Each structure stands twice: as C-alpha cells, then as structure tokens.
Amino acid sequence: MKIFKTSQIKALDAYTIEHEPIPSFDLMKRASSALFNELLHLIDKEASVYVFAGPGNNGGDALVVARLLKIVGFQLNVYLVSTYGRFSDDCLAARKEFEMMGGVVHVVDDATGLDWNIKPEDCVIDGLFGSGVNRPLEGLYADVVKRINNSGATVYSIDIPSGLFGEDNRGNNTDSIVRANVTFTFQFPKIAFLLYENAPFVGEVKVLDIQLHPQGMATIPSEYFLLGKEEAKSMLRKRSKFSHKGTYGHALLVAGSYGMLGAALLGAKSALRTGCGLLTVHVPSRCCDVLQMSVPEAIASLDSDEVAFSEVPDLSRYNAVGVGPGLGRREQSHLALSALLGQVTSPLVVDADALNIIAEEGWLPRLPKSTIITPHPKEFDRLAGNSVSGYDRLEKQMALSKKYGIIIVLKGANTSIALPDGRCFFNTSGNPGMATAGSGDVLTGIILSLLAQKYTPEQSALLGVYLHGSAGDLAAEKFGQTGLMAGDIADYVGRAAEGC
C-alpha cells in the first residue's frame, strides 16, 4: 500500500474528483460521513462538543461533521477561525448547510472571540488545518491551539493534528500543534504519524477509507509504502510435502561471547522456528555446552577462542550468514569480522555488535551489495552520524541504502525498511511489548533463516520484519505486552507465518 507526501495529496484528490467523477464538496461529505460514523460511537451524548473549523477544506470537513452531529442531537459549540476572512468554497458550502438547519457558527477573527470554557469532560473536534500546513502556526491560530491543548478535553483531529507538518517537523513549533487523543486520517497515514517524535500529537491513529480513486493511487508515484499482511502473504511460500531439510537451506549464525550467549541462543531459536533446514551457530568454545543443551537442534561450530569470536569458519557450506548478536567488541572480534567481510559470498545479515564494530572501523563501504543490516536508532546513528529527528534519520537511512546498495532495517515502533532502489516500507505489525531485551536478536535469526531458504534479500527483510511483529502480537495475546519476552516472540514465528 502506497502512502504519499502531503504535496501529493491534492493531486490524488483532484484525480478522484476528475475520474470518478465526483464534485469536490461531495467528496468532502463522503470523508466527513466516514468520520461521523466513528465519532458516533466515541462521544458521550451528554458531553459538550466543541468544533473548531479553519478557513480551508479541513474546516469544511469539521462543519460537515458538525451538521451530522446536530442531526442526531449532540450539544454543539461551533467556531470558525480565520484571521483574514477568506474561506475555501467547500468550507463556505459546508457552513451554509449547517446554518440552514439552524446551526450557529461563531466566527473568531481575533483574540476577543476566545471566550469559551472547555471542561475536561467535554470533547473537541479539531478541524483548523489539514495536511497542507508548511509553516508553524502563529497569532490567533496558535492561541486557539494552546487553549485546546490546555483544556484537558478529549481531542479528535480530522486528517492530521492542526499545525503538524505531514513529513518533516524539524522547523516546527511544538507549542503550536494540537495534541490529539485520536487522529482520524483519510485513506492512509501521513508519514509524520510513523515517526517517534510526533506520537504526542497524533495519539491513536485511525485510518478511514474514503474511496479515493485506486487508479490515482496506482498512477501517482511514491517512495513510501506500508508493509502489512497482504504484502507478507504475497511473499510467503508454502512448504512442499516431499521437501527435506536440505530443501530449506543451511544457515550460519556467528554470535555470542562469554557472558552474552543469550543473544546467540535467541537468534538460533528464532532461525529454526522460521523454518531453515539446518542451522550452525559459531560460538566461543566455552559456550558449547550451553548452546547444545539450550538449542539441541543447532550444530555447534566452536571458535578456538574461549570467550570471543576470533576466527571465521569455512563459509562455503552455508546458504546464508548472520553475524552480530552478543558478539562483543574485543580486538580479536574486530579482526575476525574483517576477515568474514572479505570472504563471505552468501547473502548476509548484520546486527548488534557487528554493526558497532563496522561503525568504529568505517567498514560500511565493505559490505557486499544487498547485505541486510538491522540497527536500532543508536546503532544507526553510530553509522550515519547523529540525527535531530526521526525524519532526519529516515532521510539518512534511505540515502545510505542507495549509496551502498544495502538494505537497512531501522528498528522501532514502525520499523522502516529502506531498499537500494529508493523505496521505503513501514511495518504495521508489532506492539510496545516487543521493546525488550533480545527482540532484535530474534529478528536477526528470522531474517537469516529466510535468506537460507533462498528468499531474496528484499523479501527476507520485508517478510522477516512483518513476521517478527506478527509473532510479537500473537505472543502478547498470551503473555500480555508487559510480560512479553524475546523468547516468546521466537516461539510464535511459526504461527505468525501460518497466519499469513
């Protein structure tokens, strides 16, 4: 599913209006009706509803919703805010329809109109501005936003919280952005909703299908996509009745050091749960007994060093290689990783301490094309330099992926997967319970297993991320998000795959 920058949304609306065809005001009504149907089940009939409409089409949406709420008997206080007295045609049409049925619109054009007394038990519908805002709100509009935020009322934003930019908010004034409890966005989430710094503004996001023209969405180009169940299902292959362990590949996981073997065990367990036929785990020799007792299905490859990775096993036997979880950063591991990067010809996934070593040594250009790296934000910043925001980091992620021809899986609440061809996917599975030690090691094992099964690197990254989140969702149903552990995620990978 494509998602679009705000600069493209007007073009998509225009395409729908021309090719459906449908008058723009009727399209507004369709969107507002979808929103009304949601609000009807959320707003207490006894609550006072404060509707704030701006001068553009977002304000028109708010006024259409106000009319529908009035029809079913809600107590409304409607404010139309404009400093210049200029309104879009659809906003004026929506106001006219509301007033024709006896609705009262209070026009606010200066600070003297800010005389409302919103209580915490009331609710606010925010329709001041939509996704076209490109500079911080000031003056009267900023004052209205601050009063809404200070009211303590439940706030529902239409399409986007007023004042929030659709993508890059580095130059924005956070004091002049509505802090919504719920954002009802039309057709697809805005890119800003997927970035951590904007969570305080968007609250819970609900996407409403307003039937924008499918050909328009297909025709208008975008670099950004959502990764969901349908995308995962299209990639996942069924297992053949007459297959055997050799059919599903032999993976090598180079992981663990003395005191950090747990990462290797989690990666090994998840790789096997994801279905690779054979798995060899290369660990320091002192870790052998624990590995074989904890994951008896894995083959042990023992390093001559008792406590750390110091030598590269023969790589010719393996269909895919994964390196990094719990590796440590001892000097001998630097040397061994350098040797591995020089010898590996199989598909490669790199995580954790292997990434930290690569950052320290400046070895990013040495990674083979189509290598998958799976950093969390701090690991990524060590590779790419500090980022001032999630959008800044996203831009760097996409640029590095193109520059080096590698796939970058940037872990987080909406894990983003940047591909060398310039596309970027945001994952839709997963939950906050997965923010727990070892979760990333499980992801590495999943991706390694898919690579060994001869999924392409692109498929392995995308499918691996989705299955990881889906397994976390299944595990959370049993253990709860608070009680979720990384090993639980590994245990549910098989069920996640079957659920696709």
XYZ file of C-alpha atoms in Angstrom, residues 28-498:
471
model
C -15.743 16.147 1.395
C -19.116 14.876 2.534
C -18.053 11.277 1.937
C -14.950 11.728 4.050
C -16.843 13.530 6.794
C -19.558 10.867 6.875
C -16.923 8.201 7.482
C -15.558 10.304 10.338
C -19.037 10.914 11.776
C -19.714 7.172 11.888
C -16.601 6.709 14.011
C -17.318 9.629 16.344
C -20.875 8.449 16.920
C -19.522 5.512 18.924
C -16.906 7.503 20.832
C -18.542 10.712 22.029
C -20.764 10.677 25.099
C -24.186 12.026 24.131
C -24.172 14.144 27.294
C -20.822 15.787 26.557
C -20.472 19.275 25.138
C -18.797 19.087 21.745
C -16.564 21.947 20.656
C -15.902 22.049 16.924
C -13.053 24.225 15.656
C -13.062 24.816 11.912
C -10.409 26.627 9.949
C -10.823 28.564 6.695
C -9.878 25.736 4.326
C -11.250 22.349 3.395
C -10.255 20.846 6.747
C -12.619 23.389 8.261
C -15.247 22.292 5.752
C -14.827 18.697 6.970
C -15.381 19.885 10.541
C -18.537 21.789 9.604
C -19.999 18.802 7.746
C -19.326 16.636 10.811
C -20.960 19.306 12.997
C -24.099 19.190 10.844
C -24.305 15.406 11.142
C -23.769 15.542 14.913
C -26.509 18.164 15.245
C -28.940 15.928 13.354
C -28.573 13.217 16.000
C -28.850 15.632 18.914
C -25.343 16.418 20.189
C -24.712 19.633 22.136
C -22.517 21.690 19.814
C -20.371 24.783 20.079
C -19.012 25.599 16.633
C -16.212 28.085 15.983
C -14.957 29.161 12.572
C -11.491 30.639 12.964
C -9.985 32.946 10.334
C -7.755 35.990 10.626
C -8.348 37.248 7.065
C -11.976 36.343 6.424
C -11.126 34.245 3.386
C -12.582 30.732 3.095
C -12.457 27.893 0.585
C -15.566 27.331 -1.499
C -16.246 23.957 0.115
C -15.848 25.424 3.592
C -18.442 28.096 2.745
C -20.793 25.459 1.314
C -20.473 23.359 4.486
C -21.153 26.406 6.661
C -24.244 27.267 4.624
C -25.700 23.761 5.003
C -25.043 23.786 8.754
C -26.685 27.180 9.236
C -29.661 26.290 7.017
C -30.612 23.603 9.522
C -30.410 26.042 12.428
C -26.782 25.607 13.412
C -24.919 28.535 14.924
C -21.370 29.300 13.800
C -19.280 31.639 15.962
C -16.762 33.418 13.758
C -13.473 34.052 15.563
C -11.234 36.581 13.855
C -9.322 37.996 16.806
C -8.474 37.223 20.437
C -11.748 38.705 21.717
C -13.546 35.673 20.338
C -11.641 33.257 22.562
C -14.302 33.223 25.275
C -15.138 29.536 25.542
C -14.761 27.470 28.707
C -13.946 23.923 27.634
C -14.015 21.414 30.506
C -12.067 18.159 30.778
C -15.262 16.143 30.391
C -16.023 17.852 27.065
C -14.643 16.870 23.686
C -13.024 18.864 20.905
C -13.129 18.227 17.167
C -10.054 19.781 15.627
C -10.593 20.896 12.040
C -8.447 24.014 11.986
C -5.898 22.966 9.387
C -5.166 19.907 7.288
C -2.042 18.426 5.821
C -1.201 21.425 3.670
C 0.334 23.441 6.512
C 4.007 24.154 5.844
C 4.930 26.772 8.427
C 4.342 26.990 12.198
C 1.003 28.347 13.338
C 1.181 31.855 14.752
C -1.013 34.525 16.279
C -4.686 33.709 16.674
C -4.318 30.154 15.376
C -1.517 29.397 17.841
C -3.631 30.834 20.657
C -6.557 28.584 19.730
C -4.283 25.540 19.656
C -2.825 26.336 23.075
C -6.276 26.727 24.592
C -7.386 23.411 23.125
C -4.283 21.686 24.496
C -4.703 23.249 27.953
C -8.394 22.354 28.215
C -7.876 18.734 29.260
C -10.740 17.710 26.961
C -10.608 14.679 24.670
C -9.417 15.892 21.276
C -10.284 14.299 17.917
C -8.278 15.650 14.985
C -9.517 15.496 11.398
C -6.936 14.015 8.997
C -3.934 15.494 10.842
C -3.498 17.405 14.124
C -3.626 21.089 13.255
C -0.176 22.609 12.977
C 1.650 19.329 12.344
C 3.580 19.125 9.077
C 2.979 15.992 7.051
C 6.635 14.908 6.943
C 9.498 16.987 8.315
C 8.765 18.854 11.552
C 12.319 19.960 12.358
C 11.407 23.616 11.838
C 8.041 23.440 13.558
C 6.953 24.982 16.855
C 5.719 22.121 19.018
C 3.754 24.523 21.250
C 1.531 25.365 18.286
C 0.492 21.822 17.353
C -2.763 20.261 18.554
C -2.208 17.275 20.830
C -4.906 14.854 19.750
C -6.120 11.815 21.633
C -7.250 10.289 18.344
C -6.412 11.310 14.784
C -8.827 10.197 12.075
C -6.801 10.317 8.899
C -8.147 9.811 5.405
C -7.172 6.837 3.221
C -3.606 6.374 4.527
C -1.465 7.596 7.431
C 0.765 10.616 6.951
C 4.495 9.913 7.067
C 4.792 12.103 10.156
C 2.499 9.706 12.046
C 5.084 6.931 11.698
C 7.900 8.852 13.401
C 8.506 8.728 17.147
C 8.751 12.483 17.748
C 5.150 13.049 16.635
C 3.483 10.496 18.918
C 2.474 13.176 21.484
C 0.470 14.988 18.805
C -1.248 12.228 16.838
C -2.334 9.945 19.686
C -4.143 6.880 18.381
C -4.357 6.847 14.591
C -7.423 5.524 12.812
C -7.330 5.334 9.023
C -10.657 5.935 7.269
C -11.241 4.610 3.766
C -12.814 7.456 1.780
C -12.569 5.626 -1.551
C -10.017 7.769 -3.287
C -9.609 6.598 -6.864
C -7.500 3.395 -6.947
C -6.064 4.276 -10.345
C -4.940 7.617 -8.951
C -3.115 5.899 -6.118
C -1.545 3.498 -8.598
C -0.541 6.242 -11.037
C 0.923 8.829 -8.689
C 4.467 7.719 -7.760
C 5.660 7.337 -4.185
C 8.782 6.112 -2.426
C 6.845 5.141 0.689
C 4.769 2.045 1.380
C 3.046 0.262 4.253
C 4.033 -3.338 4.927
C 1.041 -5.385 6.027
C -0.419 -8.854 6.000
C -1.285 -8.857 2.292
C 2.254 -7.894 1.309
C 3.692 -10.588 3.588
C 1.273 -13.214 2.313
C 2.247 -12.499 -1.285
C 5.886 -13.324 -0.499
C 5.484 -16.347 1.769
C 5.991 -19.740 0.104
C 4.225 -22.939 1.126
C 6.309 -25.932 2.139
C 6.251 -28.912 -0.200
C 5.037 -32.277 1.043
C 8.115 -34.005 -0.405
C 10.682 -31.490 0.828
C 13.500 -32.334 3.257
C 15.875 -30.371 5.474
C 18.201 -29.739 2.570
C 15.376 -28.016 0.736
C 15.285 -25.210 3.284
C 18.926 -24.269 3.397
C 21.802 -24.247 5.835
C 22.305 -21.035 7.815
C 25.345 -19.903 9.767
C 24.903 -17.634 12.773
C 28.092 -16.086 14.162
C 27.036 -14.781 17.542
C 27.618 -14.752 21.270
C 30.558 -14.202 23.566
C 31.227 -15.342 27.107
C 28.592 -13.619 29.244
C 26.401 -12.714 26.248
C 25.487 -16.108 24.859
C 21.775 -15.438 25.322
C 21.718 -13.332 22.147
C 23.088 -16.266 20.153
C 20.531 -18.634 21.666
C 17.633 -16.320 20.837
C 18.869 -15.845 17.279
C 19.344 -19.594 16.867
C 15.924 -20.449 18.225
C 14.166 -17.919 16.005
C 16.074 -19.064 12.905
C 14.930 -22.626 13.456
C 11.370 -21.565 14.250
C 11.327 -19.689 10.931
C 11.982 -22.917 9.076
C 15.570 -23.166 7.848
C 16.575 -26.802 7.336
C 19.922 -26.660 9.131
C 21.500 -24.133 11.434
C 25.109 -23.900 12.543
C 25.975 -21.492 15.342
C 29.595 -20.368 15.645
C 30.342 -19.567 19.291
C 33.387 -19.305 21.589
C 34.473 -22.745 22.745
C 33.491 -22.175 26.376
C 29.889 -21.656 25.249
C 29.489 -25.050 23.576
C 27.717 -26.921 26.363
C 25.141 -24.205 26.959
C 24.369 -23.938 23.237
C 23.893 -27.683 22.787
C 21.718 -28.009 25.881
C 19.590 -24.934 25.079
C 19.170 -25.427 21.325
C 19.930 -29.093 20.615
C 18.654 -28.730 17.053
C 21.569 -26.427 16.196
C 25.015 -27.580 15.064
C 27.852 -26.118 17.104
C 30.853 -24.554 15.387
C 33.485 -23.798 18.014
C 35.887 -20.897 17.891
C 39.399 -21.591 19.207
C 38.986 -18.589 21.488
C 37.162 -19.496 24.695
C 35.352 -16.200 25.161
C 35.024 -14.303 21.863
C 34.724 -14.514 18.086
C 38.253 -14.711 16.715
C 38.206 -16.831 13.551
C 35.987 -17.387 10.539
C 34.686 -20.909 9.898
C 34.581 -22.293 6.366
C 31.754 -20.293 4.767
C 31.381 -22.416 1.652
C 28.876 -24.780 3.296
C 26.246 -22.158 4.045
C 23.388 -20.618 2.086
C 23.293 -17.516 4.289
C 25.322 -15.928 7.065
C 24.247 -13.823 10.027
C 26.663 -12.070 12.362
C 26.495 -9.819 15.382
C 24.136 -10.708 18.251
C 26.056 -10.734 21.537
C 29.371 -10.715 19.660
C 31.182 -8.242 21.872
C 33.809 -5.797 20.635
C 37.087 -7.337 21.658
C 40.095 -6.720 19.419
C 40.117 -10.273 18.073
C 36.490 -9.882 17.046
C 37.355 -6.795 15.001
C 39.964 -8.804 13.110
C 37.677 -11.794 12.623
C 34.806 -9.665 11.360
C 37.143 -8.016 8.865
C 38.114 -11.470 7.599
C 34.462 -12.542 7.381
C 33.547 -9.473 5.297
C 36.392 -10.303 2.953
C 35.359 -13.928 2.481
C 31.566 -14.036 2.536
C 29.793 -14.646 -0.764
C 26.428 -15.839 0.596
C 23.602 -13.446 1.495
C 24.479 -11.655 4.731
C 22.571 -10.093 7.637
C 24.498 -7.945 10.141
C 23.283 -6.808 13.564
C 24.259 -5.539 17.006
C 27.961 -5.565 17.904
C 28.976 -6.384 14.349
C 27.370 -3.068 13.359
C 29.134 -1.275 16.189
C 32.475 -2.647 15.016
C 31.672 -1.619 11.433
C 30.867 1.891 12.679
C 34.099 2.113 14.686
C 36.226 0.908 11.782
C 34.391 2.743 8.984
C 33.698 -0.507 7.130
C 30.235 0.322 5.789
C 31.599 0.513 2.194
C 32.949 -3.022 2.610
C 29.530 -4.611 2.982
C 28.568 -6.742 -0.034
C 25.689 -5.455 -2.157
C 22.244 -6.433 -0.830
C 23.564 -7.047 2.681
C 20.826 -6.542 5.262
C 21.712 -4.512 8.351
C 19.313 -4.237 11.298
C 20.318 -1.330 13.547
C 18.285 0.254 16.292
C 18.381 4.087 16.238
C 21.545 4.482 18.335
C 23.391 1.865 16.283
C 22.274 3.622 13.136
C 23.488 6.978 14.413
C 26.915 5.451 15.029
C 26.957 4.502 11.346
C 25.423 7.647 9.869
C 26.004 10.398 12.427
C 23.612 11.851 14.978
C 20.098 12.703 13.836
C 17.985 15.520 15.201
C 14.655 13.830 14.449
C 13.084 10.684 13.153
C 12.584 12.266 9.753
C 16.242 13.299 9.612
C 17.202 9.710 10.437
C 14.774 8.373 7.811
C 16.359 10.537 5.115
C 19.824 9.314 6.082
C 18.620 5.713 6.105
C 17.265 5.964 2.572
C 20.362 7.794 1.331
C 22.783 5.230 2.793
C 20.766 2.361 1.374
C 21.042 3.845 -2.109
C 24.701 4.822 -1.727
C 25.977 1.428 -0.607
C 23.386 -0.833 -2.232
C 22.376 -2.356 1.114
C 19.036 -2.978 2.809
C 18.671 -1.048 6.065
C 16.122 -2.266 8.599
C 15.790 0.548 11.142
C 14.092 -0.983 14.163
C 11.382 0.839 16.076
C 7.638 1.145 16.623
C 7.085 1.342 12.853
C 10.255 -0.404 11.698
C 11.306 1.099 8.365
C 12.997 -0.938 5.651
C 14.973 1.090 3.103
C 15.809 -0.614 -0.189
C 18.622 0.319 -2.582
C 16.123 1.248 -5.315
C 14.851 4.130 -3.168
C 11.696 2.572 -1.765
C 10.961 2.574 1.948
C 8.451 0.350 3.747
C 6.934 0.950 7.192
C 5.877 -2.136 9.112
C 2.358 -2.348 10.540
C 2.696 -5.384 12.839
C 4.069 -5.435 16.367
C 3.367 -3.847 19.742
C 5.160 -1.971 22.568
C 5.769 -5.218 24.490
C 8.460 -6.017 21.936
C 10.634 -3.254 23.378
C 12.500 -5.845 25.410
C 15.998 -7.306 25.599
C 16.728 -9.789 22.832
C 13.915 -8.793 20.497
C 16.401 -7.630 17.871
C 18.358 -10.885 18.130
C 15.154 -12.749 17.286
C 14.672 -10.565 14.207
C 18.205 -11.350 13.028
C 17.513 -15.068 13.310
C 14.267 -14.751 11.363
C 15.879 -12.836 8.514
C 18.860 -15.225 8.433
C 16.533 -18.211 8.177
C 14.614 -16.673 5.262
C 17.857 -15.898 3.439
C 18.952 -19.519 3.877
C 15.633 -20.648 2.399
C 16.531 -18.667 -0.729
C 14.152 -15.794 -0.282
C 15.705 -12.736 -1.900
C 17.338 -10.203 0.448
C 14.449 -7.811 -0.199
C 11.858 -10.483 0.597
C 13.814 -11.665 3.644
C 13.961 -8.169 5.111
C 10.326 -7.303 4.450
C 8.833 -10.680 5.337
C 11.169 -11.077 8.322
C 10.155 -7.749 9.827
C 6.455 -8.436 9.363
C 6.648 -11.958 10.823
C 8.672 -10.662 13.774
C 5.973 -8.108 14.608
C 3.141 -10.551 13.984
C 4.787 -13.130 16.261
C 5.066 -10.442 18.902
C 1.368 -9.699 18.572
C 0.480 -13.371 18.989
C 2.773 -13.733 21.979
C 1.294 -10.618 23.599
C -2.164 -12.186 23.406
C -0.917 -14.935 25.704
C 1.559 -13.132 27.975
C 0.411 -9.511 27.752
C 2.623 -6.727 26.476
C 4.195 -6.091 29.874
C 5.155 -9.737 30.344
C 6.430 -10.311 26.808
C 9.966 -11.696 26.446
C 12.071 -12.136 23.328
C 11.926 -15.922 23.567
C 8.129 -15.710 23.389
C 8.422 -13.900 20.047
C 10.644 -16.677 18.704
C 8.150 -19.312 19.820
C 5.340 -17.729 17.802
C 7.123 -17.144 14.487
C 5.743 -20.374 13.016
C 2.201 -19.463 13.921
C 2.722 -15.980 12.511
C 3.753 -17.493 9.177
C 0.745 -19.798 9.143
